[in-house]
mmCIF file of C-alpha atoms in Angstrom:
data_model
loop_
_atom_site.group_PDB
_atom_site.id
_atom_site.type_symbol
_atom_site.label_atom_id
_atom_site.label_comp_id
_atom_site.label_asym_id
_atom_site.label_seq_id
_atom_site.Cartn_x
_atom_site.Cartn_y
_atom_site.Cartn_z
ATOM 1 C CA MET A 193 0.000 0.000 0.000
ATOM 2 C CA VAL A 194 1.275 3.441 -0.896
ATOM 3 C CA TYR A 195 0.842 6.189 1.708
ATOM 4 C CA ILE A 196 0.556 9.834 0.636
ATOM 5 C CA THR A 197 0.452 12.715 3.120
ATOM 6 C CA ASP A 198 -1.583 15.814 2.173
ATOM 7 C CA GLU A 199 -0.625 19.397 2.952
ATOM 8 C CA ASP A 200 -2.934 19.392 5.984
ATOM 9 C CA GLY A 201 -1.242 16.306 7.451
ATOM 10 C CA THR A 202 -3.862 13.668 6.633
ATOM 11 C CA VAL A 203 -2.483 10.364 5.391
ATOM 12 C CA ARG A 204 -4.284 8.732 2.469
ATOM 13 C CA LYS A 205 -3.771 5.114 1.411
ATOM 14 C CA PHE A 206 -3.555 3.977 -2.217
ATOM 15 C CA ALA A 207 -3.301 0.591 -3.957
ATOM 16 C CA CYS A 208 -3.580 -0.641 -7.543
ATOM 17 C CA LEU A 209 -6.930 -1.924 -8.792
ATOM 18 C CA THR A 210 -5.628 -5.468 -9.310
ATOM 19 C CA CYS A 211 -4.553 -5.777 -5.681
ATOM 20 C CA ILE A 212 -7.830 -4.268 -4.455
ATOM 21 C CA LYS A 213 -9.898 -6.759 -6.464
ATOM 22 C CA GLY A 214 -7.683 -9.607 -5.248
ATOM 23 C CA HIS A 215 -8.064 -8.515 -1.586
ATOM 24 C CA ARG A 216 -4.325 -7.782 -1.363
ATOM 25 C CA SER A 217 -4.448 -3.989 -0.971
ATOM 26 C CA SER A 218 -2.442 -3.946 2.270
ATOM 27 C CA GLY A 219 0.502 -5.646 0.536
ATOM 28 C CA CYS A 220 0.396 -3.678 -2.722
ATOM 29 C CA GLN A 221 3.791 -2.304 -3.774
ATOM 30 C CA HIS A 222 2.913 -1.460 -7.402
ATOM 31 C CA ALA A 223 3.927 2.183 -7.728
ATOM 32 C CA ASP A 224 4.123 1.872 -11.533
ATOM 33 C CA ARG A 225 0.382 1.108 -11.951
ATOM 34 C CA GLU A 226 -2.635 3.390 -11.641
ATOM 35 C CA LEU A 227 -3.397 3.771 -7.925
ATOM 36 C CA VAL A 228 -6.850 4.069 -6.363
ATOM 37 C CA GLU A 229 -7.522 5.519 -2.926
ATOM 38 C CA ILE A 230 -8.512 3.031 -0.236
ATOM 39 C CA ARG A 231 -11.692 4.176 1.478
ATOM 40 C CA LYS A 232 -12.428 3.737 5.170
ATOM 41 C CA LYS A 233 -14.264 0.634 6.286
ATOM 42 C CA GLY A 234 -17.935 0.832 7.136
ATOM 43 C CA ARG A 235 -20.707 3.168 6.221
ATOM 44 C CA PRO A 236 -19.792 6.802 5.433
ATOM 45 C CA VAL A 237 -20.629 9.458 8.022
ATOM 46 C CA SER A 238 -23.818 11.344 7.175
ATOM 47 C CA GLN A 239 -24.173 13.561 10.242
ATOM 48 C CA CYS A 240 -22.235 16.689 11.136
ATOM 49 C CA ALA A 241 -19.916 16.654 14.144
ATOM 50 C CA HIS A 242 -22.411 18.494 16.357
ATOM 51 C CA CYS A 243 -25.323 16.101 15.702
ATOM 52 C CA ARG A 244 -23.018 13.086 16.054
ATOM 53 C CA ASN A 245 -21.854 14.419 19.426
ATOM 54 C CA LEU A 246 -25.491 14.852 20.534
ATOM 55 C CA ARG A 247 -26.214 11.258 19.551
ATOM 56 C CA LYS A 248 -23.231 9.942 21.492
ATOM 57 C CA THR A 249 -23.555 12.051 24.649
ATOM 58 C CA LYS A 250 -27.296 12.504 25.074
ATOM 59 C CA GLN A 251 -28.517 9.349 23.297
ATOM 60 C CA VAL A 252 -30.770 11.300 20.960
ATOM 61 C CA HIS A 253 -30.930 10.267 17.326
ATOM 62 C CA ILE A 254 -32.101 13.092 15.098
ATOM 63 C CA LYS A 255 -31.857 13.548 11.365
ATOM 64 C CA CYS A 256 -29.068 15.980 10.570
ATOM 65 C CA LEU A 257 -30.150 18.784 8.273
ATOM 66 C CA CYS A 258 -27.410 21.214 9.327
ATOM 67 C CA HIS A 259 -25.568 21.179 6.015
ATOM 68 C CA LYS A 260 -28.782 22.056 4.169
ATOM 69 C CA LYS A 261 -29.526 25.110 6.315
ATOM 70 C CA SER A 262 -27.882 28.496 6.015
ATOM 71 C CA GLU A 263 -25.174 29.430 8.521
ATOM 72 C CA GLY A 264 -27.403 31.821 10.489
ATOM 73 C CA THR A 265 -30.248 29.369 11.070
ATOM 74 C CA LYS A 266 -27.967 26.433 11.783
ATOM 75 C CA ASN A 267 -26.749 27.771 15.132
ATOM 76 C CA HIS A 268 -30.301 28.647 16.179
ATOM 77 C CA ARG A 269 -31.430 25.135 15.344
ATOM 78 C CA HIS A 270 -28.731 23.543 17.519
ATOM 79 C CA HIS A 271 -29.555 25.761 20.477
ATOM 80 C CA HIS A 272 -33.218 24.897 20.047
ATOM 81 C CA TYR A 273 -32.465 21.155 20.263
ATOM 82 C CA ASP A 274 -30.184 21.706 23.250
ATOM 83 C CA PHE A 275 -32.986 23.551 25.036
ATOM 84 C CA ILE A 276 -35.475 20.779 24.282
ATOM 85 C CA LEU A 277 -33.064 18.102 25.441
ATOM 86 C CA TYR A 278 -32.192 20.072 28.580
ATOM 87 C CA SER A 279 -35.868 20.462 29.466
ATOM 88 C CA LEU A 280 -36.454 16.734 29.008
ATOM 89 C CA PHE A 281 -33.664 15.657 31.347
ATOM 90 C CA PHE A 282 -34.023 18.324 34.071
#
């Protein structure tokens, strides 16, 4: 597997398509072939960091619509949910 570090410090993993299809991506050393990025295991994250933190800390699962809202209404929406959750627990 070929490791490439971005400017921001994140490390991305690459392997050739033949090794990926043959389930040998961790041992791929083919730098002369076309490389494909190795994605993370599991389902991709669909919630923003704030809604994910609410789900983990307060055990509330809500649909995240933060990225669809404008920046001004997004903060109001989070404070509204925090108030509702606070009133439910106290």
